[in-house]
Short mmCIF file of C-alpha atoms and ligand atoms in Angstrom, two decimals:
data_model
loop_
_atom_site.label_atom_id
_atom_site.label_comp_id
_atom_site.label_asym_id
_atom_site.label_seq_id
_atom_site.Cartn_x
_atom_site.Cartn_y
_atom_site.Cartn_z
CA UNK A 1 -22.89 -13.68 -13.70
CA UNK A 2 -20.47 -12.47 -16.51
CA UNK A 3 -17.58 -14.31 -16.84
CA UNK A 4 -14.41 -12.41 -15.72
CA UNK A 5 -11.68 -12.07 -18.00
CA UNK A 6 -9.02 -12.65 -15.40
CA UNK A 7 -6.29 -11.74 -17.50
CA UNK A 8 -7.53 -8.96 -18.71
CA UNK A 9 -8.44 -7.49 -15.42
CA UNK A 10 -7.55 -3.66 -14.72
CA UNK A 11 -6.43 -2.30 -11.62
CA UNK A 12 -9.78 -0.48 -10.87
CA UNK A 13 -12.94 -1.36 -9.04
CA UNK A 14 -15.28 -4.31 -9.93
CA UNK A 15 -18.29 -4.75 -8.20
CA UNK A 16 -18.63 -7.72 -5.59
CA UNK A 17 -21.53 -9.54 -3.88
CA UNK A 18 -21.17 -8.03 -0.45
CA UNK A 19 -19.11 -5.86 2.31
CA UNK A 20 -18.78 -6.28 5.76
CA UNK A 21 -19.44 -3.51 8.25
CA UNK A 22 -18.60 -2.61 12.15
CA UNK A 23 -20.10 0.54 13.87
CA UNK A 24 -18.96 1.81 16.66
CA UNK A 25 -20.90 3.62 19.25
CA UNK A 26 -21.22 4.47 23.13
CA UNK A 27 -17.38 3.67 23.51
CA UNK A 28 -17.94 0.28 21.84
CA UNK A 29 -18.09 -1.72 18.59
CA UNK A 30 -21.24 -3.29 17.54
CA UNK A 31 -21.78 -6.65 15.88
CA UNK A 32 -20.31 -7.55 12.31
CA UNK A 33 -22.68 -7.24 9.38
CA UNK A 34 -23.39 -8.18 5.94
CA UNK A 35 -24.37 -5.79 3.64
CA UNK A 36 -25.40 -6.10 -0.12
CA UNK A 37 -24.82 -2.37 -1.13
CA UNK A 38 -21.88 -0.69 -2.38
CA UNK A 39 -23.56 2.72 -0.88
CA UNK A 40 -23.65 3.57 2.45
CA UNK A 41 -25.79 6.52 4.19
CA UNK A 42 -23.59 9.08 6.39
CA UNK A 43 -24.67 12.21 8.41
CA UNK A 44 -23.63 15.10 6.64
CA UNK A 45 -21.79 16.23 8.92
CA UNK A 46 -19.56 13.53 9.64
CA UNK A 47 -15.79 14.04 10.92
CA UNK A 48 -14.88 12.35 7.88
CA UNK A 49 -16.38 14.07 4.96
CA UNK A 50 -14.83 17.74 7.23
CA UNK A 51 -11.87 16.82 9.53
CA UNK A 52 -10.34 13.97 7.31
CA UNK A 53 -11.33 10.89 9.85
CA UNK A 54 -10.43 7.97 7.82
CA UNK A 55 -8.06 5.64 7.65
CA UNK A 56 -7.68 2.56 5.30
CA UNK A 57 -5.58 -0.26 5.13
CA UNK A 58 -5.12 -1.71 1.37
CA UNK A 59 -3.85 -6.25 1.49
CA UNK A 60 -4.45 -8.77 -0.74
CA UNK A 61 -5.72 -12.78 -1.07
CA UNK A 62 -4.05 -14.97 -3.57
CA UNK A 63 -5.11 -18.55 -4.71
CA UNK A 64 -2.28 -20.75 -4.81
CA UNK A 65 -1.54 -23.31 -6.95
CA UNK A 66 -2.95 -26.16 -4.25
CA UNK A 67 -6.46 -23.86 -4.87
CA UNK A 68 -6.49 -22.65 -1.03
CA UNK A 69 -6.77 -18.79 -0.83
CA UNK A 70 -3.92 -17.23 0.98
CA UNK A 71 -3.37 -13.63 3.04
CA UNK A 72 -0.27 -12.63 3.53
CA UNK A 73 0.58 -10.43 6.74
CA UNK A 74 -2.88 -9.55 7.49
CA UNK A 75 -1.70 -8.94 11.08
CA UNK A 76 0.29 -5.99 10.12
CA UNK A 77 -2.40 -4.57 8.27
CA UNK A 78 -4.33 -4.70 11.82
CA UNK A 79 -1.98 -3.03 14.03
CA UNK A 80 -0.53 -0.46 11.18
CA UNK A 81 -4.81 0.50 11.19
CA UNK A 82 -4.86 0.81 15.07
CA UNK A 83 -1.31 2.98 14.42
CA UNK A 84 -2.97 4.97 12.43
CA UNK A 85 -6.71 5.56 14.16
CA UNK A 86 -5.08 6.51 17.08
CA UNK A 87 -3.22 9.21 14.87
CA UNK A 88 -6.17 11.04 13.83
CA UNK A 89 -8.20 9.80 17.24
CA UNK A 90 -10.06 7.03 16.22
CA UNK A 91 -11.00 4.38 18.23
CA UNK A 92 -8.66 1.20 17.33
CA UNK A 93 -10.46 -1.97 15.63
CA UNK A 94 -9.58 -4.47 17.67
CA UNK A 95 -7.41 -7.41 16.08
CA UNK A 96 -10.14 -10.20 16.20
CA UNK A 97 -12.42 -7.86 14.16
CA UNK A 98 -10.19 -7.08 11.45
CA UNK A 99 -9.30 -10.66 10.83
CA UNK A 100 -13.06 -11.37 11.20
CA UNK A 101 -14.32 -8.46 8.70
CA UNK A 102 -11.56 -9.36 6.69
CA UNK A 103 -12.06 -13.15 6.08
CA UNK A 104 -15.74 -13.05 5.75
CA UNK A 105 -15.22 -10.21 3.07
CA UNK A 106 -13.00 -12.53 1.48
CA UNK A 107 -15.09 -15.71 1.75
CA UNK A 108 -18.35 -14.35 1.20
CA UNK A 109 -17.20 -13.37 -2.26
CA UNK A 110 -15.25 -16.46 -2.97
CA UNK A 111 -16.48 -16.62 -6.96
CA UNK A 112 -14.56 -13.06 -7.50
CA UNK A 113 -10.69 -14.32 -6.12
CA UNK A 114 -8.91 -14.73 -8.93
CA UNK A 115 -7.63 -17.90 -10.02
CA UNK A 116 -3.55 -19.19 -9.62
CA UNK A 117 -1.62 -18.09 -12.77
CA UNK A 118 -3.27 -15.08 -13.90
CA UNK A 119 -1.44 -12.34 -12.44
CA UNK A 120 -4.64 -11.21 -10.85
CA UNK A 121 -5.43 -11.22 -7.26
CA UNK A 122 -8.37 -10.22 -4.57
CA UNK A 123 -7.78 -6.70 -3.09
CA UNK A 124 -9.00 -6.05 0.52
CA UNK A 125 -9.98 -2.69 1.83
CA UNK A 126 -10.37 -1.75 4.91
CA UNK A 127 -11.97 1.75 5.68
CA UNK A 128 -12.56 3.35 9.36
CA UNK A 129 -14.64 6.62 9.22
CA UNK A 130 -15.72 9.40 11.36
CA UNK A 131 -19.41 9.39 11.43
CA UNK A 132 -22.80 11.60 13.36
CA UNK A 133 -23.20 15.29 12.95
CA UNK A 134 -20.28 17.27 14.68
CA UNK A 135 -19.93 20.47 13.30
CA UNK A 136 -16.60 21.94 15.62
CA UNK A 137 -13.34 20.50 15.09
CA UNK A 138 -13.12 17.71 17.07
CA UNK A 139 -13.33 13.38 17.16
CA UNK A 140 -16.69 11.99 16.42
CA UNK A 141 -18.31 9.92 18.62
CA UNK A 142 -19.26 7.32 15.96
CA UNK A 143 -17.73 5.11 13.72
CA UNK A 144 -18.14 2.78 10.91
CA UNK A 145 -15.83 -0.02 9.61
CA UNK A 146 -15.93 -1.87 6.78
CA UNK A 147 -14.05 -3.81 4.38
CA UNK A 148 -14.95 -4.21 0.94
CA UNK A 149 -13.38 -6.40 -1.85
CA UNK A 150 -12.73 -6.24 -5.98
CA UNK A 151 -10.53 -8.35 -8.02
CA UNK A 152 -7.93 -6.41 -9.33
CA UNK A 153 -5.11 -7.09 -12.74
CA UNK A 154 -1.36 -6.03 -12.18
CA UNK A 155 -1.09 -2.78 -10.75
CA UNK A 156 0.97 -1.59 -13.75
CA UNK A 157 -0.86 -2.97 -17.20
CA UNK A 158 3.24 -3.55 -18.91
CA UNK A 159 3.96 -6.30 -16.02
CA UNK A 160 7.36 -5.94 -13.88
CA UNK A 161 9.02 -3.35 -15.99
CA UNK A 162 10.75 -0.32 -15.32
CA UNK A 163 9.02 3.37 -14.99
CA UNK A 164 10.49 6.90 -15.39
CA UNK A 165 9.83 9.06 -11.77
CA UNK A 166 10.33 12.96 -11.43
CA UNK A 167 11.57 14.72 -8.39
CA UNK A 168 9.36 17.05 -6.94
CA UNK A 169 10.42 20.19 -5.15
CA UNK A 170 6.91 21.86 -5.76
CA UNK A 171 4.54 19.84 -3.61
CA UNK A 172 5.12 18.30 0.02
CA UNK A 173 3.11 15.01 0.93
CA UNK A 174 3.57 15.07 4.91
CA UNK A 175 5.58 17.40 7.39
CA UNK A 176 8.22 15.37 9.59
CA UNK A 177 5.76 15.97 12.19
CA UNK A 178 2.69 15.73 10.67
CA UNK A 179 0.00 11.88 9.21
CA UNK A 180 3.30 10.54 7.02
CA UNK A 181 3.25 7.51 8.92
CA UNK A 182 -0.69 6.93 9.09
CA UNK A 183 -2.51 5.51 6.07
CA UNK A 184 -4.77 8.40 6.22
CA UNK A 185 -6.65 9.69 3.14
CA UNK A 186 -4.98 13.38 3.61
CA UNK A 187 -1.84 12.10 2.85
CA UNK A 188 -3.28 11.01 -0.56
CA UNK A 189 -5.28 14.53 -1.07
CA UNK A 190 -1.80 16.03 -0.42
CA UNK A 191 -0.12 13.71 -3.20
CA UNK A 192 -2.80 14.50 -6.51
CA UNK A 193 -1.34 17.72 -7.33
CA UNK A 194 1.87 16.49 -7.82
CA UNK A 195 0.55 13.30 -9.15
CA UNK A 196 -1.42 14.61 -11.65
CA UNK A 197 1.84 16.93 -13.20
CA UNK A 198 4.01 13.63 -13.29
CA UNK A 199 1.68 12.25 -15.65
CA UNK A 200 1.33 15.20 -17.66
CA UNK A 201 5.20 15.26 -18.35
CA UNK A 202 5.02 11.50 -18.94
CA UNK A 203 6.10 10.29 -15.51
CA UNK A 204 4.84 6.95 -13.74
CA UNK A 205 4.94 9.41 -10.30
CA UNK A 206 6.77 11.76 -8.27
CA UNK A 207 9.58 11.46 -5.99
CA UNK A 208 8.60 13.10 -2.69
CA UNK A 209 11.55 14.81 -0.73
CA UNK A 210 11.97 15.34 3.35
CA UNK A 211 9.77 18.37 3.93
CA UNK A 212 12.06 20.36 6.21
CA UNK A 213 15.50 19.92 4.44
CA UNK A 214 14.32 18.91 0.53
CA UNK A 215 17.65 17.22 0.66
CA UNK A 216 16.42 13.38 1.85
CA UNK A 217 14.36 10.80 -0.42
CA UNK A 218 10.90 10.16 1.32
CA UNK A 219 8.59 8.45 -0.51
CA UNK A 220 8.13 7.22 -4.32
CA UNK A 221 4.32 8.35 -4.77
CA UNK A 222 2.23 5.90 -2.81
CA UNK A 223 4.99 3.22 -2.30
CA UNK A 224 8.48 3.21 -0.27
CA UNK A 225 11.89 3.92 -1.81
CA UNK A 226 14.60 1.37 -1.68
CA UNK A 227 17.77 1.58 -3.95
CA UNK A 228 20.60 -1.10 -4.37
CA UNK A 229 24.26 -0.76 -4.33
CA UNK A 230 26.96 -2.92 -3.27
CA UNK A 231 25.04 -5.96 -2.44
CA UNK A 232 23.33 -3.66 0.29
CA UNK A 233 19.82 -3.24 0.01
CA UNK A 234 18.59 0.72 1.21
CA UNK A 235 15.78 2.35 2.11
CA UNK A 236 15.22 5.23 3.90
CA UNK A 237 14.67 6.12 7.39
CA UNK A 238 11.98 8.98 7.51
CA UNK A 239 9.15 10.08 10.03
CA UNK A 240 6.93 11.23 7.60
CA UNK A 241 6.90 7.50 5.12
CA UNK A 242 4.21 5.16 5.65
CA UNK A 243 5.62 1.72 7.24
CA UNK A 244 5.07 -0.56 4.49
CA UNK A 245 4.87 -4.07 4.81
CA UNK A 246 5.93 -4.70 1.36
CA UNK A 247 8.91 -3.18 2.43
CA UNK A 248 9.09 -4.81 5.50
CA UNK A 249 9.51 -7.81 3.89
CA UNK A 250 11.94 -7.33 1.23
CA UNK A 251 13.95 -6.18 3.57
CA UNK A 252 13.86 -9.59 5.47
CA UNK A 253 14.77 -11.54 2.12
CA UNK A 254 17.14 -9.42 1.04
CA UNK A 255 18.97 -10.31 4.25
CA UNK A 256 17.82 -13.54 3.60
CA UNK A 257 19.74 -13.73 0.28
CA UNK A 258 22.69 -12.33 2.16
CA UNK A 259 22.69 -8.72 1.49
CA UNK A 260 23.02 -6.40 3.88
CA UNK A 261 20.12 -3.86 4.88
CA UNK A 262 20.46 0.02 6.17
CA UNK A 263 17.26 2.16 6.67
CA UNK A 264 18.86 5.52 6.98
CA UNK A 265 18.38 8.83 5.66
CA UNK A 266 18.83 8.40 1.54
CA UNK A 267 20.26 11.89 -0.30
CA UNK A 268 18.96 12.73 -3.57
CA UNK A 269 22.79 13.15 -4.43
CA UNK A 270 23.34 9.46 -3.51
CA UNK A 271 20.81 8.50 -6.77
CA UNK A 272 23.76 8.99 -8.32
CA UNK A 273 25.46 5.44 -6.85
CA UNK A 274 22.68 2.79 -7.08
CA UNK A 275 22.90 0.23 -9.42
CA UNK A 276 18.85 -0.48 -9.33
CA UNK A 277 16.76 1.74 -7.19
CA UNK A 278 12.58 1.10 -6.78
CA UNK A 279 9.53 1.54 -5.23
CA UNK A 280 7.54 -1.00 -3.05
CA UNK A 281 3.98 -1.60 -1.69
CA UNK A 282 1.27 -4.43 -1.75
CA UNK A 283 -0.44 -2.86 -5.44
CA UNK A 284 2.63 -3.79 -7.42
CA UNK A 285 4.98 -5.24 -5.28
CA UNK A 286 8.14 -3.69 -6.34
CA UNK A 287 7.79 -1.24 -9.24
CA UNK A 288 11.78 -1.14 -10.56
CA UNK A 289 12.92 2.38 -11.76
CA UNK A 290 14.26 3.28 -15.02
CA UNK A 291 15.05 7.23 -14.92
CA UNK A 292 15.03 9.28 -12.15
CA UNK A 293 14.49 13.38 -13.53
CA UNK A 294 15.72 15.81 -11.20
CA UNK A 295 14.35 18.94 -12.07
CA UNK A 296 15.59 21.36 -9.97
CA UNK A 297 19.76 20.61 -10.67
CA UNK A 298 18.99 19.79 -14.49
CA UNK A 299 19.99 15.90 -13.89
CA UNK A 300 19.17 12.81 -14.51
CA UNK A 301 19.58 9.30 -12.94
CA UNK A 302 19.41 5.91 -15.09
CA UNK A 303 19.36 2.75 -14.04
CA UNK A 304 19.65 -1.07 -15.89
CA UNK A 305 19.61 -1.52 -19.25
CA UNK A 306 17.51 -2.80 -22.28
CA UNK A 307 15.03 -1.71 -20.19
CA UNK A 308 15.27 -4.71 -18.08
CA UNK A 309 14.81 -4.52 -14.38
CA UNK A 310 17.69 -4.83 -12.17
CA UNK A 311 18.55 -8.78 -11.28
CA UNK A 312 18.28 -8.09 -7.87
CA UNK A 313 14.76 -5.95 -7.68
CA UNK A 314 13.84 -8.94 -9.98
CA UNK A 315 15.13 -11.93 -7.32
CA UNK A 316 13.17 -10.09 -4.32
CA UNK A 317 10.18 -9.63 -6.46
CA UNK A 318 10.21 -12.89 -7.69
CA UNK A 319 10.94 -13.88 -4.10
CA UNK A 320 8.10 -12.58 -2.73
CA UNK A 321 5.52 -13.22 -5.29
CA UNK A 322 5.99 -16.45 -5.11
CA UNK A 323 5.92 -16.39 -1.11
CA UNK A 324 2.81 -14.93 -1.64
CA UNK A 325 1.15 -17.43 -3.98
CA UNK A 326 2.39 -20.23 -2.11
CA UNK A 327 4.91 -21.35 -4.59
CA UNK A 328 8.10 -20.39 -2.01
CA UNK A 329 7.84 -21.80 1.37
CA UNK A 330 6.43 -19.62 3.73
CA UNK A 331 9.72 -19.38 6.16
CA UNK A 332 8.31 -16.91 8.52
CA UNK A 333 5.28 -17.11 8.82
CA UNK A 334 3.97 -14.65 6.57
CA UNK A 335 0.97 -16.69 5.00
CA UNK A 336 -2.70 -17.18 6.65
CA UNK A 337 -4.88 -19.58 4.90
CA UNK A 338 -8.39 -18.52 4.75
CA UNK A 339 -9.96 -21.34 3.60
C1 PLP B 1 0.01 1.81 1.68
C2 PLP B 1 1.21 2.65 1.40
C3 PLP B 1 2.49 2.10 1.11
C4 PLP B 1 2.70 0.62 0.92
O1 PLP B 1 2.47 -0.14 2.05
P1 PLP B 1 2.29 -1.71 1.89
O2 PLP B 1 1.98 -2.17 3.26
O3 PLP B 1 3.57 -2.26 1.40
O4 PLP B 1 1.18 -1.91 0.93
C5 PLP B 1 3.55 2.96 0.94
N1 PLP B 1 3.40 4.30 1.03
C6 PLP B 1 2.20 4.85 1.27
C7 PLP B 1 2.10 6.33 1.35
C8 PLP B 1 1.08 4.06 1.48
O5 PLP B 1 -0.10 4.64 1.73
#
C-alpha cells in the first residue's frame, strides 16, 4: 500500500479495504457481511434511486494519544438513524447492529485511521436504502445497510478559521412540516442549488431561513446555527433542523463552562447582537463565522476581528476536540473505545 500523507489528507473519499453490509428482508434483518467492493448491485427500480429511501448517518473514530481508537456518541448516531427510517418508512436498524456494522467497519480497516496529531480522522458512514423493483409510490419491502469508511483531512483545508455565509431567501431546504429533522438525502438535493450560488459569489454556504415565515434562522448549510452573546450560548429551536449531536454537545459544555443555553427561535434581525455566531456538525466541528451577507435588506453582519475566531467558539471547539481525541476527560460519557 501507498503511504498516506496524513497531513495532507482532503476531505473527500479514499478508498478502504472493506464495508460492512445488512439486508433486510421478509420483515427481518439478515446476517452482517463483509464485502471487498466499493460497488454494490441494486434493482432498478429501487425506492431509493425513485422515492428518495435513504437515510445516512455521518460519525467519526479518532486515535488518541494512548493509540486506542475512540467513537464518540455513536449511540446517537443509532437512534437519530431509527428517527429518521421511520420518517421516510424504513424499517429501524436495530442498536446492536449499528454498533456491530460500525465497529467492524472501523476495525477491519484499522491501517486507514489516522494517526493522533494530524488533524485527520476516520469518517463512518452509515447508509440505509430502499431496495427490489417497486414501481408505485410506496415503501419497499427490502433493504440494505451498510457502513463504509475513508480517512478524511479537516473539513475546511485553512484549519479553525472564520468563513463568510450568505442569506438565502431564494431556495428552501425543508418545510416546517416536511424531512428537516431526518438525515435524509432529499434534504441535501434540496440544499445544491443554493449551495452551488454561495460559492459562485464567494461564500463558504448559505444561511437557510424558516420556510413559512423567512423571518427565523434554520440551518447554516449542512450544520446547525448557534450564535453567542452575553455569555449565553444560542441556537435555534426549529422543526425543520437536523438534531445534531455536535450541537448537542456544545451545548452541554457551554453550560459546563457556565454559560447559559436557550434553543429558541433565532431572528435574522437578532444577527445584529452576537458577538461570535457559527455553525456546528461532526465534519468540522464548529466552523466560526466571519460575515454574515444579507441580501435581501442590503446588510451585513461581522463578527471578531483579525480574522480570528471568537474566544468562546474557540474554548468549545477546543473543548470538544480534545474530548474527542481523548486529551479532555471524557465527563459524560461521550467516548466508546473500539479497540
Ligand atoms: C448531519 C447534519 C448536521 C450535523 O449533525 P452532527 O450530528 O453534529 O454531525 C447538521 N445539519 C444537517 C442538515 C445534517 O445533515
Amino acid at each position: 500500500m501507498t503511504q498516506i500523507d496524513w497531513k495532507n489528507l482532503p476531505f473527500a473519499y479514499l478508498p478502504t479495504d472493506c464495508n460492512v453490509q445488512c439486508n433486510y428482508k421478509n420483515g427481518a434483518w439478515g446476517d452482517i457481511r463483509v464485502s471487498e467492493s466499493e460497488y454494490i448491485t441494486i434493482h432498478m427500480a429501487s425506492t431509493c434511486l425513485h422515492y428518495g429511501q435513504e437515510v445516512f448517518e455521518g460519525l467519526k473514530a479518532y486515535t488518541g494519544a494512548d493509540g486506542k481508537i475512540r467513537l464518540f456518541r455513536w449511540e446517537e448516531n443509532s437512534k437519530r438513524m431509527s428517527n429518521s427510517a421511520k420518517g421516510v418508512l424504513m424499517p429501524e436498524v436495530p442498536r446492536e447492529l449499528f454498533r456491530e456494522a460500525v465497529y467492524q467497519a472501523v476495525l477491519r480497516n484499522k491501517r486507514f485511521i489516522p494517526p493522533y496529531g494530524t488533524g485527520a480522522t476516520l469518517y463512518i458512514r452509515p447508509l440505509l436504502i430502499g431496495l427490489g423493483p417497486e414501481v408505485g409510490v410506496k415503501a419497499a419491502r427490502e433493504y440494505l445497510f451498510m457502513v463504509f469508511v475513508t480517512p478524511v483531512g479537516p473539513y475546511f483545508k485553512t484549519g479553525f478559521a472564520p468563513v463568510d455565509m450568505m442569506i438565502t431567501y431564494k431556495y428552501d431546504r425543508a418545510a416546517p412540516l416536511g424531512t428537516g429533522s431526518y438525515k435524509v438525502g432529499g434534504n441535501y438535493a434540496a440544499s445544491l442549488l443554493s449551495l452551488k450560488e454561495a460559492h459562485e459569489t464567494g461564500f463558504s454556504t448559505t444561511l437557510f431561513l424558516d420556510a413559512k415565515h423567512k423571518k427565523y434562522i434554520d440551518e447554516a448549510g449542512p450544520a446547525n446555527f448557534f450564535g453567542i452573546k452575553n455569555q449565553t450560548y444560542i441556537t435555534p429551536d426549529s422543526k425543520s433542523i437536523l438534531p445534531s449531536i455536535t450541537n448537542m454537545s456544545l451545548m452541554q459544555l457551554a453550560e459546563d463552562m457556565g454559560l447559559k443555553v436557550e434553543r429558541r427561535p433565532v431572528p435574522v434581525d437578532e444577527l445584529s447582537t452576537f458577538e461570535e455566531v457559527g455553525a456546528c456538525g461532526t465534519a468540522a466541528v464548529i466552523t466560526p463565522i466571519r460575515k454574515i451577507v444579507d441580501p435581501e435588506h442590503n446588510r451585513i453582519f461581522e463578527y471578531g476581528s483579525d480574522n480570528q475566531p471568537g474566544p468562546i467558539s474557540t474554548r468549545l471547539y477546543q473543548h470538544l476536540t480534545a474530548i474527542q481525541t481523548g486529551d479532555s476527560a471524557d465527563k459524560h460519557g461521550w467516548i466508546s473505545f473500539v479497540e
